[in-house]
Each structure stands twice: as structure tokens, then as C-alpha cells.
CSV table of C-alpha atoms in Angstrom, one decimal:
chain,number,residue,atom,x,y,z
A,62,MET,CA,38.0,-131.4,171.6
A,63,THR,CA,37.7,-129.5,174.8
A,64,ASN,CA,37.6,-131.4,178.1
A,65,GLU,CA,34.2,-130.4,178.8
A,66,GLN,CA,33.2,-132.3,175.4
A,67,HIS,CA,34.9,-135.0,177.2
A,68,SER,CA,33.0,-134.7,180.1
A,69,GLU,CA,29.7,-135.5,178.4
A,70,PHE,CA,27.7,-137.7,176.1
A,71,TYR,CA,24.4,-137.9,174.2
A,72,THR,CA,21.5,-140.3,174.9
A,73,LYS,CA,18.3,-140.2,173.6
A,74,GLY,CA,18.6,-136.4,173.3
A,75,LYS,CA,19.8,-136.3,176.8
A,76,VAL,CA,23.3,-134.7,178.1
A,77,ILE,CA,24.9,-137.1,180.4
A,78,LYS,CA,27.8,-136.2,182.5
A,79,MET,CA,30.7,-138.7,183.1
A,80,THR,CA,32.8,-139.2,186.1
A,81,GLU,CA,36.7,-138.7,185.9
A,82,LYS,CA,36.5,-142.4,186.4
A,83,GLU,CA,34.3,-143.0,184.0
A,84,LYS,CA,36.1,-140.9,181.4
A,85,GLN,CA,39.0,-142.9,182.4
A,86,GLN,CA,37.5,-146.3,181.7
A,87,ALA,CA,36.7,-145.2,178.5
A,88,GLY,CA,39.8,-144.2,177.4
A,89,GLU,CA,38.9,-140.6,177.3
A,90,LEU,CA,41.1,-137.6,178.5
A,91,TYR,CA,40.8,-137.2,182.3
A,92,ASN,CA,41.8,-135.2,185.5
A,93,GLY,CA,44.2,-137.4,187.0
A,94,GLY,CA,44.1,-135.1,190.2
A,95,ASP,CA,40.3,-136.0,190.3
A,96,LYS,CA,39.4,-136.5,194.4
A,97,GLU,CA,37.8,-140.1,193.9
A,98,LEU,CA,40.6,-141.3,191.6
A,99,THR,CA,43.3,-139.9,194.1
A,100,ALA,CA,41.3,-141.9,196.9
A,101,GLU,CA,41.4,-145.0,195.2
A,102,ARG,CA,45.3,-144.7,194.5
A,103,THR,CA,46.2,-143.6,198.1
A,104,ALA,CA,44.0,-146.7,199.3
A,105,ALA,CA,46.3,-148.8,196.7
A,106,LYS,CA,49.2,-147.3,197.9
A,107,LYS,CA,48.7,-148.2,201.4
A,108,LEU,CA,48.2,-151.9,200.1
A,109,CYS,CA,51.8,-152.0,198.3
A,110,ALA,CA,53.5,-150.7,201.5
A,111,GLU,CA,51.7,-153.2,203.6
A,112,TYR,CA,52.9,-156.0,200.9
A,113,ASN,CA,56.3,-154.8,201.1
A,114,SER,CA,56.7,-154.2,204.7
A,115,ALA,CA,55.5,-157.9,205.0
A,116,THR,CA,57.9,-160.7,206.2
A,117,TYR,CA,59.3,-162.6,203.2
A,118,ASN,CA,58.0,-165.5,204.1
A,119,ASP,CA,54.6,-165.0,205.5
A,120,TYR,CA,52.9,-166.2,202.3
A,121,GLN,CA,49.8,-166.2,203.8
A,122,LYS,CA,49.5,-162.4,204.9
A,123,LYS,CA,51.1,-161.5,201.0
A,124,GLU,CA,48.5,-163.6,199.5
A,125,ARG,CA,45.2,-161.8,201.6
A,126,ILE,CA,47.1,-158.8,200.7
A,127,LEU,CA,47.2,-159.4,196.9
A,128,ASP,CA,43.3,-160.5,197.0
A,129,ARG,CA,42.3,-156.7,198.5
A,130,LEU,CA,44.6,-155.3,195.8
A,131,LEU,CA,43.8,-157.4,192.6
A,132,ALA,CA,40.9,-157.6,190.6
A,133,LEU,CA,41.6,-161.5,190.1
A,134,ARG,CA,44.7,-163.7,190.6
A,135,GLY,CA,45.0,-167.3,189.4
A,136,GLU,CA,46.9,-170.3,191.2
A,137,ASN,CA,50.7,-170.1,192.1
A,138,THR,CA,51.1,-166.2,191.9
A,139,TRP,CA,54.3,-164.6,193.9
A,140,ILE,CA,55.4,-161.1,193.2
A,141,GLU,CA,58.7,-160.0,195.1
A,142,SER,CA,59.0,-156.7,197.2
A,143,ASN,CA,58.9,-154.2,196.0
A,144,PHE,CA,55.9,-153.9,194.0
A,145,PHE,CA,53.8,-150.9,193.0
A,146,CYS,CA,50.3,-150.4,191.5
A,147,ASP,CA,48.1,-147.2,191.0
A,148,TYR,CA,44.4,-148.8,191.6
A,149,GLY,CA,45.1,-152.7,191.8
A,150,TYR,CA,41.3,-152.8,190.3
A,151,ASN,CA,42.3,-153.5,187.0
A,152,ILE,CA,45.0,-155.7,186.9
A,153,VAL,CA,44.1,-159.3,186.2
A,154,ILE,CA,46.6,-162.0,186.6
A,155,GLY,CA,46.6,-165.6,185.6
A,156,ASP,CA,47.8,-169.0,187.0
A,157,ASN,CA,51.7,-169.7,187.8
A,158,PHE,CA,52.7,-166.2,187.9
A,159,TYR,CA,56.2,-164.5,189.0
A,160,ALA,CA,57.3,-160.8,188.8
A,161,ASN,CA,60.8,-160.2,190.3
A,162,HIS,CA,61.9,-157.2,192.4
A,163,ASN,CA,60.5,-153.8,191.5
A,164,CYS,CA,57.7,-154.6,189.2
A,165,VAL,CA,55.8,-151.1,188.3
A,166,ILE,CA,52.1,-151.5,187.3
A,167,LEU,CA,50.6,-148.4,186.6
A,168,ASP,CA,47.0,-149.6,185.9
A,169,CYS,CA,44.8,-146.9,185.0
A,170,ALA,CA,43.5,-149.1,182.8
A,171,ASP,CA,43.0,-152.9,182.2
A,172,VAL,CA,46.6,-155.0,182.3
A,173,VAL,CA,45.6,-158.4,181.9
A,174,PHE,CA,48.2,-161.0,182.6
A,175,GLY,CA,47.8,-164.9,180.8
A,176,ASP,CA,48.8,-168.2,182.5
A,177,ASN,CA,52.6,-169.1,182.8
A,178,VAL,CA,54.4,-165.5,182.6
A,179,PHE,CA,57.8,-165.0,184.0
A,180,ILE,CA,58.8,-161.0,184.8
A,181,GLY,CA,62.3,-159.7,185.3
A,182,PRO,CA,63.4,-157.5,187.8
A,183,ASN,CA,62.7,-153.5,187.8
A,184,CYS,CA,59.9,-154.1,184.9
A,185,GLY,CA,57.2,-151.3,184.3
A,186,PHE,CA,53.4,-152.0,182.7
A,187,TYR,CA,52.2,-148.5,182.1
A,188,THR,CA,48.8,-147.9,180.7
A,189,ALA,CA,49.3,-144.1,181.9
A,190,GLY,CA,50.0,-141.6,179.0
A,191,HIS,CA,50.1,-137.7,179.1
A,192,PRO,CA,49.0,-135.5,176.1
A,193,ILE,CA,51.8,-134.4,173.6
A,194,ASP,CA,50.4,-130.7,173.8
A,195,ALA,CA,51.8,-129.3,176.8
A,196,GLU,CA,49.0,-127.0,177.6
A,197,GLN,CA,46.9,-129.9,178.1
A,198,ARG,CA,49.5,-131.9,179.8
A,199,ASN,CA,50.3,-129.3,182.3
A,200,SER,CA,46.7,-128.8,183.2
A,201,GLY,CA,46.5,-132.2,184.4
A,202,LEU,CA,44.8,-134.4,181.5
A,203,GLU,CA,45.8,-137.8,181.2
A,204,TYR,CA,44.6,-140.8,179.2
A,205,ALA,CA,44.9,-144.8,179.9
A,206,LYS,CA,45.2,-147.5,177.3
A,207,PRO,CA,45.0,-151.2,178.2
A,208,ILE,CA,47.8,-153.7,178.5
A,209,LYS,CA,47.6,-157.6,177.4
A,210,ILE,CA,50.3,-160.0,177.9
A,211,GLY,CA,49.4,-163.6,176.7
A,212,SER,CA,50.5,-166.7,178.2
A,213,ASP,CA,53.7,-168.6,178.4
A,214,VAL,CA,55.3,-165.3,178.4
A,215,TRP,CA,58.7,-164.5,179.4
A,216,ILE,CA,59.7,-160.9,179.9
A,217,GLY,CA,63.7,-159.7,180.6
A,218,GLY,CA,64.6,-157.4,183.1
A,219,ASN,CA,64.4,-153.9,182.9
A,220,VAL,CA,61.2,-153.6,180.3
A,221,CYS,CA,58.8,-151.0,179.6
A,222,VAL,CA,55.6,-151.7,178.5
A,223,MET,CA,54.0,-148.9,177.0
A,224,PRO,CA,50.1,-147.9,177.0
A,225,GLY,CA,48.2,-150.1,174.3
A,226,VAL,CA,50.6,-152.9,173.7
A,227,THR,CA,49.4,-156.3,173.4
A,228,ILE,CA,52.0,-158.9,173.7
A,229,GLY,CA,50.8,-162.6,172.2
A,230,ASP,CA,51.4,-166.0,173.7
A,231,ASN,CA,54.7,-167.9,173.7
A,232,VAL,CA,57.0,-164.6,173.5
A,233,VAL,CA,60.2,-163.8,174.9
A,234,ILE,CA,60.9,-159.8,175.3
A,235,GLY,CA,65.0,-159.3,175.8
A,236,GLY,CA,65.8,-157.6,178.6
A,237,GLY,CA,65.9,-153.7,178.7
A,238,SER,CA,63.6,-153.4,175.9
A,239,VAL,CA,61.2,-150.9,175.5
A,240,VAL,CA,57.7,-152.2,174.1
A,241,VAL,CA,55.5,-149.3,172.0
A,242,SER,CA,53.6,-151.5,169.8
A,243,ASP,CA,52.0,-155.2,169.1
A,244,ILE,CA,54.3,-158.2,169.8
A,245,PRO,CA,52.8,-161.6,167.7
A,246,SER,CA,52.8,-165.1,169.3
A,247,GLY,CA,55.9,-167.5,169.2
A,248,THR,CA,58.5,-165.0,169.1
A,249,VAL,CA,61.6,-163.3,170.7
A,250,ALA,CA,61.6,-159.6,170.3
A,251,VAL,CA,64.1,-157.0,171.5
A,252,GLY,CA,65.2,-153.6,171.3
A,253,ASN,CA,64.3,-149.9,171.8
A,254,PRO,CA,62.1,-149.7,170.3
A,255,CYS,CA,61.2,-153.5,170.7
A,256,LYS,CA,60.7,-155.2,167.7
A,257,VAL,CA,61.0,-159.3,166.7
A,258,ILE,CA,64.0,-160.6,165.8
A,259,ARG,CA,62.9,-164.3,165.2
A,260,LYS,CA,60.5,-167.1,165.8
A,261,ILE,CA,60.5,-169.6,168.4
A,262,THR,CA,61.2,-173.0,167.2
A,263,ASP,CA,61.7,-176.6,168.6
A,264,ALA,CA,65.6,-175.9,168.0
A,265,ASP,CA,65.3,-173.7,171.2
A,266,LYS,CA,64.7,-176.5,173.2
A,267,ILE,CA,68.0,-177.4,175.7
A,268,LYS,CA,68.8,-181.3,174.8
């Protein structure tokens, strides 16, 4: 399928042109250098820079910036500096969310976190993908697939979550993992590629 075919669709016999942002949100190939998308990324980067330069204990300022940057966040949200994202408006965070230093969220598509999510340092959530075909990739085309993280999830340090992945509820992802496929609820998973190693049971309670 050509880029021109990706830029339009048919309804009631009429050809409707799609903007690059509309193609992005529809999961189609789109031009990442589009002026509208570039301007929105620039605005988000400015807010991230403002957040990262804020005094550590200036909670109110950091919360105000997050409210401007993110689509939605619940109660008791804390993200350590430095924090980086692409757009911000595709990120939804539940209650009791904590992300350690150097969290990167490339939110070209939706990135949704449930309640009680703990994220270790140097973690990345990458909805953005690039074609394997070099000609398409070099032309600036890319695509995005959403990421969903359930509730009661602990993600260890240096974890990468790749495009299109869903992580269920009550999951522990071991440090250094690269998550390329869905992880079911109630499990411990680790590795590159990340795989389930066992279920979580009552025996895991520290007594």
C-alpha cells in the first residue's frame, strides 16, 4: 500500500483526506515530520524541560505541569526527574503512580496505566515503530501502537515496553526485560524477550 493510499479513505463514494495526525491515531503509517505533529512534540518537550528543571520538592508546580501535559492522571502521582514524553495528551495514569528517574514515554499512541503502578529507573514505553523496509523507513514514515499497563504492576529498572503490548493486573516485570508481547495477569515475567516464569501466589507474601 502506498503512502497516498494511507492518506485517504472512502465514505459514501467520496474520498476523505486524512491528516498525518489522523493517520497516526488510526494506527496507519504517517509522516513523523509533519508540521502539526512537530509543533505538538515541541510543546510537550518544553513542558518536560520545565518539569525537570523544577525544584525537587516543589510539588505544586510539578503537579500543575503534569495537569497541562498529560491527558488524565489520578490521585497521588509522582514522577521523578528526568521525565520525557512525545505528546503527553496520549498518556492516562491511574491512582498511586510512581515512576523513578529517566522514565521515557513515546506516546504517539495511547499509553494507559492502571492504579498502583510502580516503575523503576531508566524505563521506556515505546508506542512508536518504524518500517522494516528501508525505503519506507528512510522516507520518514512511522507507525504507533498503543500500550496498556494494568493495576498493581511493578516494573523493574531498565525495562523496555514495546509497541502494542498489554500487561495485565498484578504483574511483576523483572529488571532489564524487553517486553515485546502481552503478559497475562498474576504473573512474574522477565527476560529479553520477556516471558512469564511463574504465577504469583500467596507464598510470595513476606512474613
